CSV table of C-alpha atoms and ligand atoms in Angstrom, one decimal:
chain,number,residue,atom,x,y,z
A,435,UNK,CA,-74.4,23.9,29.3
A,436,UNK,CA,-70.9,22.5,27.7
A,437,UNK,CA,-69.1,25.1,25.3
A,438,UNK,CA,-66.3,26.6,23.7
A,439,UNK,CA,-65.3,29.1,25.9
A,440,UNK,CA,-65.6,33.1,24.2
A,441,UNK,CA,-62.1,35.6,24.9
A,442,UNK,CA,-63.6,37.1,27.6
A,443,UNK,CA,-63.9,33.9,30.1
A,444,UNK,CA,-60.1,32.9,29.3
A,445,UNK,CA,-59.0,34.4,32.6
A,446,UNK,CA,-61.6,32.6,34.5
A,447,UNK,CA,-60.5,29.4,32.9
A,448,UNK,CA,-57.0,29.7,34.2
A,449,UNK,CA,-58.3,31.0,37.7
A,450,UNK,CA,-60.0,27.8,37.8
A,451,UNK,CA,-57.3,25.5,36.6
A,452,UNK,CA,-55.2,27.2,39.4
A,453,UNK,CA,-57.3,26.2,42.3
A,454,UNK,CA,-58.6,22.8,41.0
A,455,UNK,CA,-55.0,22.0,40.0
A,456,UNK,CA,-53.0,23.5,43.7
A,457,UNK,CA,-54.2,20.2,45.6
A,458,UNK,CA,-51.3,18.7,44.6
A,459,UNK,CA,-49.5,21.7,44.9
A,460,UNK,CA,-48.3,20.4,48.6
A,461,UNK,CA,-46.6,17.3,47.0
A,462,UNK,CA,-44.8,19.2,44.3
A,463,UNK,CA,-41.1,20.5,44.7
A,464,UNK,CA,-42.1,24.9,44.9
A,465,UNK,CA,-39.4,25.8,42.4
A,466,UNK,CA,-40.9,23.4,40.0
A,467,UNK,CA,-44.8,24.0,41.5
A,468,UNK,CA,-44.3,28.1,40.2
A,469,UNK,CA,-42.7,27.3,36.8
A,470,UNK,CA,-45.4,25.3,35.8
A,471,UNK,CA,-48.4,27.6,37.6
A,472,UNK,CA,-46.7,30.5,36.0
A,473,UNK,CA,-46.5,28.5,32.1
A,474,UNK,CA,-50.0,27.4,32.4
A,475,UNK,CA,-51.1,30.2,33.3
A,476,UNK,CA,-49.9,32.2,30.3
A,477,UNK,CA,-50.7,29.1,27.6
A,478,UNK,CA,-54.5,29.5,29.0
A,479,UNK,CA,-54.6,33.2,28.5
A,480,UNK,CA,-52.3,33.6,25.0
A,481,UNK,CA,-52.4,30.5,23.2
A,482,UNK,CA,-54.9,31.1,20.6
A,483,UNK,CA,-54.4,27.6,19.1
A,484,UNK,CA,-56.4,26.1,22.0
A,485,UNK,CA,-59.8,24.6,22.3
A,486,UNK,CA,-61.2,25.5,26.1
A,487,UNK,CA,-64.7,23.7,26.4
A,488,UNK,CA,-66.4,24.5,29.6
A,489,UNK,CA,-69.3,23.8,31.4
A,490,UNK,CA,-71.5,26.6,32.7
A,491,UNK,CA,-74.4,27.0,35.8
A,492,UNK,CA,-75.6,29.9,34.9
A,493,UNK,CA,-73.0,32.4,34.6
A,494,UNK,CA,-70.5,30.3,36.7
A,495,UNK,CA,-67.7,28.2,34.7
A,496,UNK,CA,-68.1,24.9,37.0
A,497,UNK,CA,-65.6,23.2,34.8
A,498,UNK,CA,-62.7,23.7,32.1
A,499,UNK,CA,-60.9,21.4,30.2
A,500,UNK,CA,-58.5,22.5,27.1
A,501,UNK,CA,-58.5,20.6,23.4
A,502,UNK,CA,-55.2,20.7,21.9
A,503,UNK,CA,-55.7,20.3,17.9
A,504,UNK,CA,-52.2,18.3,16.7
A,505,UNK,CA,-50.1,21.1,15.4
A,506,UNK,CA,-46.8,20.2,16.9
A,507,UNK,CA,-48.0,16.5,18.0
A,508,UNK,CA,-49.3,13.7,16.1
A,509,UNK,CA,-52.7,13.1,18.6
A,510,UNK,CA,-55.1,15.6,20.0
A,511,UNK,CA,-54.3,15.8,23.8
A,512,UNK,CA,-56.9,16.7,26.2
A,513,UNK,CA,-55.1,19.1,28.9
A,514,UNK,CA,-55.9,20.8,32.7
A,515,UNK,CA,-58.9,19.4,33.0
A,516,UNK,CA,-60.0,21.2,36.8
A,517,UNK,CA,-63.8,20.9,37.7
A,518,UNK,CA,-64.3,23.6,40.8
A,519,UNK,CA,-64.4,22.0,44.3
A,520,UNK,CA,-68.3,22.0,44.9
A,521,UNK,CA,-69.3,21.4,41.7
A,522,UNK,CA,-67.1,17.6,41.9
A,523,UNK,CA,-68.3,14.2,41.4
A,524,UNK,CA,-72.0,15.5,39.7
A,525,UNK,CA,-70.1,14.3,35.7
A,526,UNK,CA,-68.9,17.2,34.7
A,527,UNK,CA,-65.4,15.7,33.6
A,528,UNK,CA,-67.7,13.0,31.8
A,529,UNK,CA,-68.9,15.9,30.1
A,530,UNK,CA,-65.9,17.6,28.9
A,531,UNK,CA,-64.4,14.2,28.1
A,532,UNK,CA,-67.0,13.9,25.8
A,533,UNK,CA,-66.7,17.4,24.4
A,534,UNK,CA,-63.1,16.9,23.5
A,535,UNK,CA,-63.3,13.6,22.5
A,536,UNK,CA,-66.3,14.5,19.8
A,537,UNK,CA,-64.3,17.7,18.9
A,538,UNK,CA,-61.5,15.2,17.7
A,539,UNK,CA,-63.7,13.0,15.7
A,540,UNK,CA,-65.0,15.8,14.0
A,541,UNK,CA,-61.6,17.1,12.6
A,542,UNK,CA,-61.0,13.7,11.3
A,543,UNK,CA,-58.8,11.9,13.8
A,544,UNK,CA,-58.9,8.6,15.8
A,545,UNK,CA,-57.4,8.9,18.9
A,546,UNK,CA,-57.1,11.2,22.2
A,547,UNK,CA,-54.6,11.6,24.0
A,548,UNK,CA,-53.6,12.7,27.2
A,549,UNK,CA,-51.1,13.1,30.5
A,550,UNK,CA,-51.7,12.5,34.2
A,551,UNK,CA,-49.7,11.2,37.2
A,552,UNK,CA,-49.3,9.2,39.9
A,553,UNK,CA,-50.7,12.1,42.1
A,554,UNK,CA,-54.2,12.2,40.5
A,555,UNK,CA,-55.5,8.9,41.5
A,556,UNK,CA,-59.3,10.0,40.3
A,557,UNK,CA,-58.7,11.4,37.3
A,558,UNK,CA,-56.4,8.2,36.8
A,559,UNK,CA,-58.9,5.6,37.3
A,560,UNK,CA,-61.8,7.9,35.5
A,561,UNK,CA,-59.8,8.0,32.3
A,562,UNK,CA,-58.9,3.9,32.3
A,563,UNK,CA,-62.4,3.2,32.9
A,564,UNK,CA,-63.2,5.5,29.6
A,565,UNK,CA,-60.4,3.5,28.1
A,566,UNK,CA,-57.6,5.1,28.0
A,567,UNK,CA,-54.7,3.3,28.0
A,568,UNK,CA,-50.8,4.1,29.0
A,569,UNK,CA,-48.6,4.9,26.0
A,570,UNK,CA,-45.3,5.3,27.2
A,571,UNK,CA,-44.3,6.7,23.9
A,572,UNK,CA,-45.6,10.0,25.5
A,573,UNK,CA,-44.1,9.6,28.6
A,574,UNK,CA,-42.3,12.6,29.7
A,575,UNK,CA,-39.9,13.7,33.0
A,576,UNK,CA,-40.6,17.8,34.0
A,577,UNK,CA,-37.5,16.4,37.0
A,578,UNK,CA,-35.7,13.6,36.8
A,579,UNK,CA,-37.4,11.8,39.6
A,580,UNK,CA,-41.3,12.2,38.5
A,581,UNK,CA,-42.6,10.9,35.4
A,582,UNK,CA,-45.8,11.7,33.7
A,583,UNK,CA,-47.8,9.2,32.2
A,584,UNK,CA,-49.0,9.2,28.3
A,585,UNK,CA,-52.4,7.9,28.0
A,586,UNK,CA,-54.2,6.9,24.1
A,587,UNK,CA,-57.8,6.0,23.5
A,588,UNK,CA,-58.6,4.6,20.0
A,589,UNK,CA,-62.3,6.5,19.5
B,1183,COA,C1,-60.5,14.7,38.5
B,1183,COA,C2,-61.7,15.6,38.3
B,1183,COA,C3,-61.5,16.3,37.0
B,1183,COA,C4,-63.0,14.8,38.3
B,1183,COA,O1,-64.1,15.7,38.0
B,1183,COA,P1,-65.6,15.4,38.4
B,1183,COA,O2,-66.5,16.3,37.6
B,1183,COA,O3,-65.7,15.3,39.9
B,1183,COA,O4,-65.7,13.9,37.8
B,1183,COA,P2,-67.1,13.2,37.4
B,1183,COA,O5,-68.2,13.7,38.3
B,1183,COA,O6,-67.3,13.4,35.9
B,1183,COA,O7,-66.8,11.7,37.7
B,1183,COA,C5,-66.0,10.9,36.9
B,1183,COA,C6,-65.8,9.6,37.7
B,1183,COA,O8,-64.9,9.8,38.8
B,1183,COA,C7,-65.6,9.4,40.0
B,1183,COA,N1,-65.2,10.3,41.0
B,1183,COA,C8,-65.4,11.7,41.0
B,1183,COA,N2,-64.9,12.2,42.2
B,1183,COA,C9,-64.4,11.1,42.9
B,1183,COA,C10,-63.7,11.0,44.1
B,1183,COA,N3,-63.5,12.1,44.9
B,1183,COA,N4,-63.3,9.8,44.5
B,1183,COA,C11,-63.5,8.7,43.8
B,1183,COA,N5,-64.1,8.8,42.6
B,1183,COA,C12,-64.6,10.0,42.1
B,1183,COA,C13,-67.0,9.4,39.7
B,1183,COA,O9,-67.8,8.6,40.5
B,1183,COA,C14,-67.0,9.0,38.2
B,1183,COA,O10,-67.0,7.6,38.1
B,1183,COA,P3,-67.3,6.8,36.8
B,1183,COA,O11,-66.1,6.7,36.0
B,1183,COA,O12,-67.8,5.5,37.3
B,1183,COA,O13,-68.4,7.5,36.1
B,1183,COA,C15,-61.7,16.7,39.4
B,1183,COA,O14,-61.7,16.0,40.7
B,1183,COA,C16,-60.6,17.7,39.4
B,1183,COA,O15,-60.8,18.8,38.9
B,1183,COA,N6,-59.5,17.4,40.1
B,1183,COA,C17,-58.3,18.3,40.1
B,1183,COA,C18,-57.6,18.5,38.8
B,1183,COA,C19,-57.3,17.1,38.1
B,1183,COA,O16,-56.8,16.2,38.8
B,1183,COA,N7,-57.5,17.1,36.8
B,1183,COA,C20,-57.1,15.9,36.0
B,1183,COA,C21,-55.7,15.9,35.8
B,1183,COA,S1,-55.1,14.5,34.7
């Protein structure tokens, strides 16, 4: 079952995002790899301005991924999308793709957006088969010598 997450499930939502996001952990300077643990981390359990769909077996959250409604930004973004390690490559993503994606045309907008790297070579190649498309105007350095890539789908 896909859903909004309730309160109560926010911390499993950012326990999950932790350990689907630390594989790339090993390829990240540590300095930088604990800012940006420790920031997601509290967005995920403060920000009440967020959308966190997730998908559910039974009482398990399998899957997570956040909606960000365009308060400060022009596009919705779809952010930390982690899907847990034995529940991979059954569509999950697909699902929450979809879940966001909907959630946008409903509030009246026309694109999604979103941000991934060099690093995640499936997610990368998931979202440009959905058509998503690099938009460099989102384009953004978190250290000079990494950039991370804007994506845009027209929906
Ligand atoms: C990327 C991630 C979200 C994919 O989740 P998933 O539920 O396994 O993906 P799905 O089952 O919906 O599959 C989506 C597509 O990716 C493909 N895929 C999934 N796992 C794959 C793998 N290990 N290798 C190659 N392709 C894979 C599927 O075949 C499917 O292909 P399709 O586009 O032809 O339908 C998941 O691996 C994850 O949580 N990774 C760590 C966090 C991350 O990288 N998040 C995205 C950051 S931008």
């Amino acid at each position: 079952m896909t859903r909004i997450a309730t309160k109560d499930e926010w911390t499993q939502i950012a326990d999950l995002t932790k350990t689907a996001y630390g594989e790339y952990a090993k390829d990240a300077d540590p300095d930088f790899w604990a800012m940006y643990e420790s920031r997601t981390r509290d967005l995920l359990l403060n920000d009440e301005s967020l959308i966190r769909f997730i998908v559910l077996d039974g009482d398990v959250i399998a899957a997570s991924a956040i909606y960000v409604p365009p308060n400060k930004n022009k596009y919705p973004e779809m952010r930390l999308l982690s899907v847990h390690q034995d529940y991979r490559n059954k569509g999950l993503a697909n699902k929450l793709i979809e879940a966001c994606e909907r959630r946008a045309k409903d509030d009246g907008f026309d694109f999604m957006t979103l941000h991934t790297t060099s690093l995640m070579t499936t997610a990368k190649a998931m979202y440009e088969r959905r058509g998503y498309e690099r938009f460099e105007e989102l384009d953004f350095k978190p250290v000079p010598s990494f950039t991370v890539w804007g994506y845009i789908k027209k929906l």
